[in-house]
CSV table of C-alpha atoms and ligand atoms in Angstrom, one decimal:
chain,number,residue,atom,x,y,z
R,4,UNK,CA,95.2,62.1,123.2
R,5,UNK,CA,91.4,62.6,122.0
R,6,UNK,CA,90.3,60.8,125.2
R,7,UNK,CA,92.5,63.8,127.5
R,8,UNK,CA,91.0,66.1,125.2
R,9,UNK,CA,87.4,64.9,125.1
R,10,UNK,CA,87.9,64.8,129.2
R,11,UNK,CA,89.8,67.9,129.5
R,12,UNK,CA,87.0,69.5,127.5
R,13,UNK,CA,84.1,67.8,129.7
R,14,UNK,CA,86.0,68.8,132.9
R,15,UNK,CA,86.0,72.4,132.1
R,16,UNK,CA,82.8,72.6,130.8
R,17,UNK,CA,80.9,71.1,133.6
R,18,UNK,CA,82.8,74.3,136.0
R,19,UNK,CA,80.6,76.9,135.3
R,20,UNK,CA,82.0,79.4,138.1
R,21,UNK,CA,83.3,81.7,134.7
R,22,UNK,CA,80.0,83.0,135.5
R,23,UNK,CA,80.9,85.3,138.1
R,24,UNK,CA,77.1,87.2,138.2
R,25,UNK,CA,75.1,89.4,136.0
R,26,UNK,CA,78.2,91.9,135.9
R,27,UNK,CA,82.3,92.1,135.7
R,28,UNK,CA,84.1,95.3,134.7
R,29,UNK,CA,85.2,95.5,131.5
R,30,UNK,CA,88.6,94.3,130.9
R,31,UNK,CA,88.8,97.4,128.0
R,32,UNK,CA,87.3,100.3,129.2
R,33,UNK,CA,86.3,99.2,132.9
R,34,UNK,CA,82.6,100.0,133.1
R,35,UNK,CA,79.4,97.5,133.6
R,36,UNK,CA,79.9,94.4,131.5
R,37,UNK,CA,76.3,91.9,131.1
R,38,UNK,CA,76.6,88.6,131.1
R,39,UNK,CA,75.6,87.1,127.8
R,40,UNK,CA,75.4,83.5,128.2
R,41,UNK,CA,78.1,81.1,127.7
R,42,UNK,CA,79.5,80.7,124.3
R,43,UNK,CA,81.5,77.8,122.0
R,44,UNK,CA,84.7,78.3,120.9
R,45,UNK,CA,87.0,75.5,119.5
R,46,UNK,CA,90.3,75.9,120.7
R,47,UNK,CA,93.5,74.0,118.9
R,48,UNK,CA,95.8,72.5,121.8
R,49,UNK,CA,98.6,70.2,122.3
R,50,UNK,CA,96.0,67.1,122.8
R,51,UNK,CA,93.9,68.1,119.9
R,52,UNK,CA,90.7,70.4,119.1
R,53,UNK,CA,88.9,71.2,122.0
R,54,UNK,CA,85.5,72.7,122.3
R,55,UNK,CA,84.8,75.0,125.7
R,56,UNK,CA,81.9,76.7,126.1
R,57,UNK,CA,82.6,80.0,128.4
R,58,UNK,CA,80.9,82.8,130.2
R,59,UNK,CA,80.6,85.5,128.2
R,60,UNK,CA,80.6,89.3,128.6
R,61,UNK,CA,79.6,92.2,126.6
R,62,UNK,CA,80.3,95.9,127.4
R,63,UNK,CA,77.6,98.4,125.8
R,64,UNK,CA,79.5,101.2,126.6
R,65,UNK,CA,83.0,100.3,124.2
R,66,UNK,CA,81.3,97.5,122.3
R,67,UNK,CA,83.8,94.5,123.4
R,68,UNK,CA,82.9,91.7,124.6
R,69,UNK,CA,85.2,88.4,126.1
R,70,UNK,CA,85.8,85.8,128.2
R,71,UNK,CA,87.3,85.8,131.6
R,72,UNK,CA,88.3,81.8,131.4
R,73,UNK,CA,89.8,82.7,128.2
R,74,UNK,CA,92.3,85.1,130.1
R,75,UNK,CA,93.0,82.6,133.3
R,76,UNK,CA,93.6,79.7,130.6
R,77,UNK,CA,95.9,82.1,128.6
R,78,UNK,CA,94.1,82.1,124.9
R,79,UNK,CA,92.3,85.5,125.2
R,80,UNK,CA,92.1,86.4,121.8
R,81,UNK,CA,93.6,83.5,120.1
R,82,UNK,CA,92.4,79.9,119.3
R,83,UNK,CA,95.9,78.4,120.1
R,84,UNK,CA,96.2,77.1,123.3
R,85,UNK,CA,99.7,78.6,125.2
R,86,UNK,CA,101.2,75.1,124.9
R,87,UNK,CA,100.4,75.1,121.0
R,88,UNK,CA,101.7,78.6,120.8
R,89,UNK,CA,105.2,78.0,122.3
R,90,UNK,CA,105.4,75.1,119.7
R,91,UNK,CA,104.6,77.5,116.6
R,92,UNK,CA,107.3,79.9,118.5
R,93,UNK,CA,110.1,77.2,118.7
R,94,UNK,CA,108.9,75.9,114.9
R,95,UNK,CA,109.3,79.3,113.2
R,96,UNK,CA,112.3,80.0,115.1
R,97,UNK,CA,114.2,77.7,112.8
R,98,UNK,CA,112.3,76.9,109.7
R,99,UNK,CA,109.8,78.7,107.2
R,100,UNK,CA,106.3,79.1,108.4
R,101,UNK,CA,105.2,76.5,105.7
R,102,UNK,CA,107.8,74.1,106.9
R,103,UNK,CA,106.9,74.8,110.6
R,104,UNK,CA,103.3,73.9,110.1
R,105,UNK,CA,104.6,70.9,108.4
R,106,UNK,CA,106.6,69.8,111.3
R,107,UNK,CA,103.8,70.6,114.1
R,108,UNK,CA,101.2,68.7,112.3
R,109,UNK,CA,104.0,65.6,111.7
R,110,UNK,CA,105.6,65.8,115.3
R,111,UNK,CA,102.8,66.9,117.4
R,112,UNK,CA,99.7,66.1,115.4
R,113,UNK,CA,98.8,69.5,115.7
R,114,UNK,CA,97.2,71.2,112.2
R,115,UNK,CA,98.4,74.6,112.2
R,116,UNK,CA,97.8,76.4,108.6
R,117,UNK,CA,100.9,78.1,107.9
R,118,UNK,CA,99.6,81.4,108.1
R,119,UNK,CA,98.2,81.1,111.5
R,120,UNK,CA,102.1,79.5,112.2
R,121,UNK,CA,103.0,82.9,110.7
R,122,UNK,CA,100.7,85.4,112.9
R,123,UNK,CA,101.4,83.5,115.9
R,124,UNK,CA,105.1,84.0,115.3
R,125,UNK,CA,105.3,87.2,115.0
R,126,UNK,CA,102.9,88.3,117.6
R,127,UNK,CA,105.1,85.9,119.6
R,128,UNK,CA,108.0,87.5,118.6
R,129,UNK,CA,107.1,91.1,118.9
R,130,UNK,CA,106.1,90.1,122.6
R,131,UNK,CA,108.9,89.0,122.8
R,132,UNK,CA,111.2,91.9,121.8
R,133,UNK,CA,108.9,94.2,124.1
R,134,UNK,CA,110.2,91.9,127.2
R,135,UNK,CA,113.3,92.1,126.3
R,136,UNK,CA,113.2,96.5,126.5
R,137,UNK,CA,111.8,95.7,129.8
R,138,UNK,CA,113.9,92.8,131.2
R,139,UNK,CA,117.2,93.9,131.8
R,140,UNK,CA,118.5,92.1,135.2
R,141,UNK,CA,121.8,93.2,135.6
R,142,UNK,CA,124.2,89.7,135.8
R,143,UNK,CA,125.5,88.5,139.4
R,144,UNK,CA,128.9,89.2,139.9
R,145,UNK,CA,130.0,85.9,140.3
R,146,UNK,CA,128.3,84.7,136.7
R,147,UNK,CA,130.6,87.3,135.0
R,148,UNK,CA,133.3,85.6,133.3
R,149,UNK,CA,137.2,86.9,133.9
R,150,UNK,CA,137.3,88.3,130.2
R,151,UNK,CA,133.9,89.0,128.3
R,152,UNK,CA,134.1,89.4,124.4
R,153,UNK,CA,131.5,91.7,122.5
R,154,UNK,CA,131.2,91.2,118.8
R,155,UNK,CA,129.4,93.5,116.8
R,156,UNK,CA,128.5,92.8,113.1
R,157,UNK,CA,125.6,93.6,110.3
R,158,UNK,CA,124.5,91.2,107.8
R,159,UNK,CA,122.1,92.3,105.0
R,160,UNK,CA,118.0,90.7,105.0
R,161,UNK,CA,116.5,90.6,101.7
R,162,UNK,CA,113.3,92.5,101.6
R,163,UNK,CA,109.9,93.0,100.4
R,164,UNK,CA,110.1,96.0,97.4
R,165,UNK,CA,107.8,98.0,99.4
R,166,UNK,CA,109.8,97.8,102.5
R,167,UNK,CA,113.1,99.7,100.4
R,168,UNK,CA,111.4,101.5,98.1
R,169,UNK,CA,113.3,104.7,97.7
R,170,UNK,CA,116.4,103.4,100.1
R,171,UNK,CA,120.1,103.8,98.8
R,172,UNK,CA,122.0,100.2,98.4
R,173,UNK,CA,124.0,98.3,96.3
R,174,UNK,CA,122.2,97.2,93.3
R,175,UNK,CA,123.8,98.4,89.9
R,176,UNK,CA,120.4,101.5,89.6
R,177,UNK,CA,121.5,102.6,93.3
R,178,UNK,CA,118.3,100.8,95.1
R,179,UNK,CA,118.4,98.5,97.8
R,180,UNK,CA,117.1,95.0,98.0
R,181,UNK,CA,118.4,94.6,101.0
R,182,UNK,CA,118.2,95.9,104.6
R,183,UNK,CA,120.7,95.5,107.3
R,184,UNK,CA,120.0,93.4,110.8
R,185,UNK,CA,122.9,94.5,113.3
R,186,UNK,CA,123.8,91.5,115.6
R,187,UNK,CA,125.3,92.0,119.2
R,188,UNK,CA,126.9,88.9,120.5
R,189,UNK,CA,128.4,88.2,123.8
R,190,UNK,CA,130.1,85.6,124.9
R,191,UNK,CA,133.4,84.1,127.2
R,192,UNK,CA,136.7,82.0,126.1
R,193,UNK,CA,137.8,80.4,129.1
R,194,UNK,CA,138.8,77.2,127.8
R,195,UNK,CA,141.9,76.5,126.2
R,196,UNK,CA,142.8,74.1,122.8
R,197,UNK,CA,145.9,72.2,123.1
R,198,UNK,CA,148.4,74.7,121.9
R,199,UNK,CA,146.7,77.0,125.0
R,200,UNK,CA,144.2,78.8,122.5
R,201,UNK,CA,141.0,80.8,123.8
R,202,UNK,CA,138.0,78.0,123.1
R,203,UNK,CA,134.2,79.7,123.2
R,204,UNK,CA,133.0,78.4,126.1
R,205,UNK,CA,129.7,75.9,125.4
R,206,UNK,CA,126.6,77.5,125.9
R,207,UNK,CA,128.1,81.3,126.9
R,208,UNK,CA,127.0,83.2,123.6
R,209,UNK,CA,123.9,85.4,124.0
R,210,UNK,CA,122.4,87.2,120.7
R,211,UNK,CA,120.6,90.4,120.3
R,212,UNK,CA,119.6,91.9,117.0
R,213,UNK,CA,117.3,94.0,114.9
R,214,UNK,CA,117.1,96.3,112.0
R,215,UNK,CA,117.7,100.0,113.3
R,216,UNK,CA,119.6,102.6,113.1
R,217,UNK,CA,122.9,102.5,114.5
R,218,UNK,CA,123.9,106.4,113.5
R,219,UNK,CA,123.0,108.6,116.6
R,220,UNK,CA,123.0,112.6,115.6
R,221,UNK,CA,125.3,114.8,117.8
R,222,UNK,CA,122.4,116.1,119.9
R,223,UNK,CA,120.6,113.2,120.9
R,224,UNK,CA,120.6,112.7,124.5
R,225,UNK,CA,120.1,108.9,124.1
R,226,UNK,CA,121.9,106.8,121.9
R,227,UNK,CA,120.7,104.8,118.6
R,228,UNK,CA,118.3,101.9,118.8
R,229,UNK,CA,121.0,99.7,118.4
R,230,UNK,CA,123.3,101.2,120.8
R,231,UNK,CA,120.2,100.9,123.3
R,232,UNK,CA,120.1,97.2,122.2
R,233,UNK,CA,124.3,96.7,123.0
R,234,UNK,CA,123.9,98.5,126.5
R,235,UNK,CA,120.8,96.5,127.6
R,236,UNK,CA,122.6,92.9,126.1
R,237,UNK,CA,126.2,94.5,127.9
R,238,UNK,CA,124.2,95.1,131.4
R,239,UNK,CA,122.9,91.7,131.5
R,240,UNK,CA,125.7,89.6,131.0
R,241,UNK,CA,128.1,92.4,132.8
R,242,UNK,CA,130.1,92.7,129.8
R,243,UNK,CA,131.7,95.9,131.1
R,244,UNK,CA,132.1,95.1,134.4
R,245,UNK,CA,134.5,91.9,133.5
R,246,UNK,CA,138.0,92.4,134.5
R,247,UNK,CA,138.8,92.2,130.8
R,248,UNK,CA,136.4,93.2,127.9
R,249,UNK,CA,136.6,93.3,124.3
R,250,UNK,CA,134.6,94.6,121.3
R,251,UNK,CA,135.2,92.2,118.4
R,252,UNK,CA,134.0,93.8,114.5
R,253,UNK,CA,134.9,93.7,111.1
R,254,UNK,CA,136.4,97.7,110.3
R,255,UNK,CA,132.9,99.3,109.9
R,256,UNK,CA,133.1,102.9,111.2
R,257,UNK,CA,129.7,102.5,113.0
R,258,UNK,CA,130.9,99.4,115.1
R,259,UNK,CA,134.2,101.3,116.6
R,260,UNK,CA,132.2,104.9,117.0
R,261,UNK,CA,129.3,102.7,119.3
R,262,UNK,CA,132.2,100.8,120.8
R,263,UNK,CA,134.3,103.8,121.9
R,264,UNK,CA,130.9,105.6,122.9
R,265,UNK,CA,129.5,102.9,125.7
R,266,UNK,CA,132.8,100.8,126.4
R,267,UNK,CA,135.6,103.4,126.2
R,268,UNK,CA,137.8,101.0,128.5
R,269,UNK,CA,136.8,97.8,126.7
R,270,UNK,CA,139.9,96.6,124.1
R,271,UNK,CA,139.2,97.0,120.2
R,272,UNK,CA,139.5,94.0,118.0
R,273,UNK,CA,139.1,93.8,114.6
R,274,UNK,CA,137.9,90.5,113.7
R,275,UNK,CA,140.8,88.6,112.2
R,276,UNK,CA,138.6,86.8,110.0
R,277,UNK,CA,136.9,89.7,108.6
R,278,UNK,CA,140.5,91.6,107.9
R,279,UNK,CA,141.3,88.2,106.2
R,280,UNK,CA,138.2,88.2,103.8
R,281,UNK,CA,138.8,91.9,103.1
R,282,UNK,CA,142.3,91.3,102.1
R,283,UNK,CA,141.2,88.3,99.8
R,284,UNK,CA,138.3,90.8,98.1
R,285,UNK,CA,141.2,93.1,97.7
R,286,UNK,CA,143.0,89.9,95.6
R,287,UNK,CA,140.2,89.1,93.8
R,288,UNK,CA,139.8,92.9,92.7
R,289,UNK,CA,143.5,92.9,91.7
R,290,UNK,CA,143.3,89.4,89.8
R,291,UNK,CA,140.2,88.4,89.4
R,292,UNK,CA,138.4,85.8,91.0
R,293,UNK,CA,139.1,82.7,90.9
R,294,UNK,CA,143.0,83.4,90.6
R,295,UNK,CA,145.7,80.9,91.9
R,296,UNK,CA,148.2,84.0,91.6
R,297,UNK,CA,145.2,86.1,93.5
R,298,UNK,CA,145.0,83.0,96.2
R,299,UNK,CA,149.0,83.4,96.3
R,300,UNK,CA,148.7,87.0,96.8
R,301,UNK,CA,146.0,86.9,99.7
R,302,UNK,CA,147.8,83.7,101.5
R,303,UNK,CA,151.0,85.6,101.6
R,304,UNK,CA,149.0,88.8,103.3
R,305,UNK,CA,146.7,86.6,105.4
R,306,UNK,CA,150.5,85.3,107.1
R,307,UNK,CA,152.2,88.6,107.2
R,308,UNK,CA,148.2,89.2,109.8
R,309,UNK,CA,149.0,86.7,111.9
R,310,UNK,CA,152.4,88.0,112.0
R,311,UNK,CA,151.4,91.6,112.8
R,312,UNK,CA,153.8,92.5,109.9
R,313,UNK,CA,150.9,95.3,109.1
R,314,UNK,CA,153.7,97.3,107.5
R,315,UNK,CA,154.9,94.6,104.5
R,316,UNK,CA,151.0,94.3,104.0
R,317,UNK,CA,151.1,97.7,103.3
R,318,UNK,CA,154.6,97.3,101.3
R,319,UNK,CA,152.9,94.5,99.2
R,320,UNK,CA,149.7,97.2,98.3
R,321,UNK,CA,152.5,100.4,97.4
R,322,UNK,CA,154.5,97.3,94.7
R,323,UNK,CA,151.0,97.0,93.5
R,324,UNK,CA,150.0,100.5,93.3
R,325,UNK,CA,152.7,101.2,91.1
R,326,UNK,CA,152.3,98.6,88.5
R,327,UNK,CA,148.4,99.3,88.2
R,328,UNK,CA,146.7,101.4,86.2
R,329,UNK,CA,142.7,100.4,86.2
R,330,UNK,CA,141.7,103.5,88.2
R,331,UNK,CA,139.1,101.5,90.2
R,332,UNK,CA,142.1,98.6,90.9
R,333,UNK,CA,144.3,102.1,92.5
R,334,UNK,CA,141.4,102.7,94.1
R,335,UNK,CA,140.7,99.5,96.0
R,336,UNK,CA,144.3,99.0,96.8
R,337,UNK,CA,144.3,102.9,98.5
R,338,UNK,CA,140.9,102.2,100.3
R,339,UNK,CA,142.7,99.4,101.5
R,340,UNK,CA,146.4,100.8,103.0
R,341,UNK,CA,143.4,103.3,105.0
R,342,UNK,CA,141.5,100.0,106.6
R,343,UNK,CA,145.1,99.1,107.5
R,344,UNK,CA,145.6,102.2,109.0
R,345,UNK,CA,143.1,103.5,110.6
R,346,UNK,CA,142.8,99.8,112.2
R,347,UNK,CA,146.3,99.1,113.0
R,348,UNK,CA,145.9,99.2,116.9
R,349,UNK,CA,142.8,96.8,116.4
R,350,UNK,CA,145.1,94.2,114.4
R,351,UNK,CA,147.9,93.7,117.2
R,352,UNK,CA,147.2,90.1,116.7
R,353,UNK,CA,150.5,88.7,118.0
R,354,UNK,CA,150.1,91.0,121.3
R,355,UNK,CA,146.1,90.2,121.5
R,356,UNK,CA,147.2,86.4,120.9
R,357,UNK,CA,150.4,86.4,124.0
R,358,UNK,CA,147.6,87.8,126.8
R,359,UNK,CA,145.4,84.6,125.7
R,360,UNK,CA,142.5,86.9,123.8
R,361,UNK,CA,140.4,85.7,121.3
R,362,UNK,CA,141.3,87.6,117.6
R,363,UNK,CA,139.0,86.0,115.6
R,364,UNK,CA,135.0,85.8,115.5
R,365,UNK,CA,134.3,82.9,114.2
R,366,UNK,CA,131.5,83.2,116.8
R,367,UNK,CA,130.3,86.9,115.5
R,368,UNK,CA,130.5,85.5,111.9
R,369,UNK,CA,129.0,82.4,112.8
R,370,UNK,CA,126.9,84.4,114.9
R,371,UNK,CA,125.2,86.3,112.1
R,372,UNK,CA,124.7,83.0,110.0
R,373,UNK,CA,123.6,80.8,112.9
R,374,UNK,CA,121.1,84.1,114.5
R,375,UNK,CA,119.5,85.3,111.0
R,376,UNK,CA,120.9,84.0,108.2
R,377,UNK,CA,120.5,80.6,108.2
R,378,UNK,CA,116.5,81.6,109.1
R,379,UNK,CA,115.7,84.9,107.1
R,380,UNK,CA,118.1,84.8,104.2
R,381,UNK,CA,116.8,81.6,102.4
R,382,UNK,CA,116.0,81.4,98.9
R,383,UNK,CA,112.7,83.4,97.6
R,384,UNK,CA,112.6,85.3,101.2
R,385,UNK,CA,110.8,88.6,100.8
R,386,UNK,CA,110.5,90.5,104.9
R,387,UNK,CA,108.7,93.3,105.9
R,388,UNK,CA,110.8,95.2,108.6
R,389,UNK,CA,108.1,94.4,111.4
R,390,UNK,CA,108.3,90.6,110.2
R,391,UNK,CA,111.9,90.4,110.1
R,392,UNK,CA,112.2,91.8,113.5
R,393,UNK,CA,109.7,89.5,115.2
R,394,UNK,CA,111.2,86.2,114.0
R,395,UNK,CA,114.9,87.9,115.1
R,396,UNK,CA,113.6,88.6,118.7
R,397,UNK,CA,112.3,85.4,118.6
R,398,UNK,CA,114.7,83.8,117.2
R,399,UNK,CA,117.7,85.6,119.5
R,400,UNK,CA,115.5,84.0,122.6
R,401,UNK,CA,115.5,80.5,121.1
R,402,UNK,CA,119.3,80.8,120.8
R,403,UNK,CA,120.1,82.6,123.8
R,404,UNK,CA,118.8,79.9,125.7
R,405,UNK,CA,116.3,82.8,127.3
R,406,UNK,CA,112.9,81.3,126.3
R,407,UNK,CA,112.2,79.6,129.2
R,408,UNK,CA,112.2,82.5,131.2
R,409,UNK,CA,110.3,84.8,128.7
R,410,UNK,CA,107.6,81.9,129.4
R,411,UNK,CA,107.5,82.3,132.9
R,412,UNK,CA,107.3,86.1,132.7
R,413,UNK,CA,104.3,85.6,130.7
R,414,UNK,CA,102.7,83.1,133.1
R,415,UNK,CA,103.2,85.2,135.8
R,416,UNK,CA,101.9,88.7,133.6
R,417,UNK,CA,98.7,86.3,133.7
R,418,UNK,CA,98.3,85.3,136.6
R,419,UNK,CA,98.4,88.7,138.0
R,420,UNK,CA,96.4,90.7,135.1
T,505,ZN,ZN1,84.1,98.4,127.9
């Protein structure tokens, strides 16, 4: 590897046609730029340090000076050669930036400091998240799966105090720690398990997320960021233009007022195993947790789901209602006969279940653990919002199987700046 680097380095350094005359335009403002001989730079790269000596310009006019060989080899303005740089991408994309420098240095003999892994990241990342405003090929007709499912879901991001200072949330004072990434997953369920079950199809599930708003005021013309962000991921994997779609989400009002807004024909699921895990907070509340009478409660409830028996559910709640008298217990049981309710045509489970539709989002749930929480919600975590959305894009590329083609973009943006 030193040897390829040392030649590598000798090879490039004997070309001296960066020196393209006593003038180039300026790549910043466009006037007169002088040459200023050619200057030393060590660059880190896959093979190891290498040290290129380069033409170099200098504009008088805006003060900036650069290298055009830096821009053909694709390190203007960085020390980390593009090879180097996908590898800190793919790094951070699943472990800490400490842990990522780690590896690179381990795998690759590459010595990274972690927070060079860190900028790089997130410069990656925001890149990233601007291609993917800017990409959106609409899918092929024939790569559009017979039914589509869209799940929509919002998992909380511990952040820096700066970042929620002032913010409403849940903590016992009425501040937040915490701000909310909403995830948009798409995927099909073509295959079958034996008893003739919808199975996620391998490789089919697509991720989108950020923190922003969801809530779009009455006379906006566009729609939220994040309702931008479901139409973009919708158009390119044709989600509404399957010959059966349907929005998957636990019962938060945002999810069903985007859902009805962009995909009025689309079905409305709510998420079997999110109506579950609210009934069993509803036992715990009523019995306290852990509770074999609470577990009891919630199995019986869970089965009467399944059954689509939404009216004993609601039977079991009014016997409870009546033999409670902790204000806060009444309260949780009412709040709970109005999920039911305003929900019921979401929960058709055993109709959803005969036309072969998946009920449950394992893959949204799994979706936000596998796309952010497993990444951005580990132990002594602090983000900023700008951070927390660069390692998301990135991370949502990584596991969208779309980084490849970001790459190629960006070769090409290159090649023709
Ligand atoms: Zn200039």
């Amino acid at each position: 590897m030193a040897l390829a680097a040392r030649c590598l380095a000798d090879h490039l350094n004997a070309d001296t046609s960066d020196a393209a005359g006593p003038w180039l335009p300026c790549s910043r403002c466009g006037g007169p730029a002088r040459y200023a001989g050619r200057h030393a730079k060590t660059f880190t790269t896959a093979l190891g340090d290498l040290t290129l000596t380069r033409a170099y310009y200098h504009c008088a006019a805006c003060d900036h000076g650069g290298c055009p060989r830096d821009r053909a080899l694709g390190v203007d303005g960085g020390s980390l050669s593009p090879a180097v740089t996908r590898m800190v991408g793919t790094a951070a994309a699943l472990v800490s930036f400490a842990e990522g420098s780690a590896l690179l240095g381990d795998l690759a003999g590459v010595a990274v400091e972690a927070k060079q892994v860190e900028r790089t990241a997130e410069a990656l990342g925001r890149a990233i998240a601007a291609d993917e405003q800017r990409e959106v090929v609409p899918a092929a007709a024939a790569e559009i799966a017979p039914t589509l499912y869209l799940g929509l879901d919002g998992t909380g991001v511990p952040m820096r105090k700066a970042e929620v200072a002032g913010r409403a949330g849940k903590q016992a004072d009425g501040s937040a720690k915490t701000r909310e990434v909403k995830l948009c997953t798409v995927w099909s369920a073509e295959g079958r398990d034996a008893d003739g079950g919808p199975v996620r199809d391998a490789g089919s599930v697509s991720y989108s997320a950020a923190i922003e708003s969801a809530a779009t005021r009455d006379t906006a013309v566009t729609g939220s960021a994040f309702a931008q962000r479901v139409e973009r991921e919708a158009t390119r994997r044709g989600f509404d233009r399957a010959r059966r779609h349907a929005v998957l989400g636990d019962g938060a009002p945002w999810i069903w007022n985007l859902a009805g807004e962009a995909f009025p024909a689309a079905l409305q699921i709510v998420d079997r195993f999110h109506a579950k895990a609210h009934l069993s907070d509803v036992a715990k509340v009523l019995y306290g947790a852990p509770s074999d009478l609470g577990d009891a409660w919630a199995k019986a409830r869970h089965a009467e789901l399944d059954a689509g028996q939404l009216h004993q559910i609601v039977a079991a709640l009014t016997a409870q209602y009546r033999t409670r008298r902790d204000p806060a217990k009444r309260e949780e049981i009412r709040k709970c006969i109005g999920y039911l309710w305003v929900n019921r045509r979401r929960m058709r489970y055993p109709a959803f279940r005969a036309a072969g539709l998946c009920t449950s989002t394992a893959v949204v749930e799994a979706g936000c653990k596998v796309a952010i929480g497993t990444r951005l919600k580990r132990a002594g975590m602090h983000w900023s919002v700008r951070g927390a959305n660069a390692i998301i894009a990135l991370r949502c590329c990584k596991l969208s199987g779309r980084f490849e083609d970001f790459w190629e973009r960006r070769a090409q943006r290159c090649v023709t700046a």
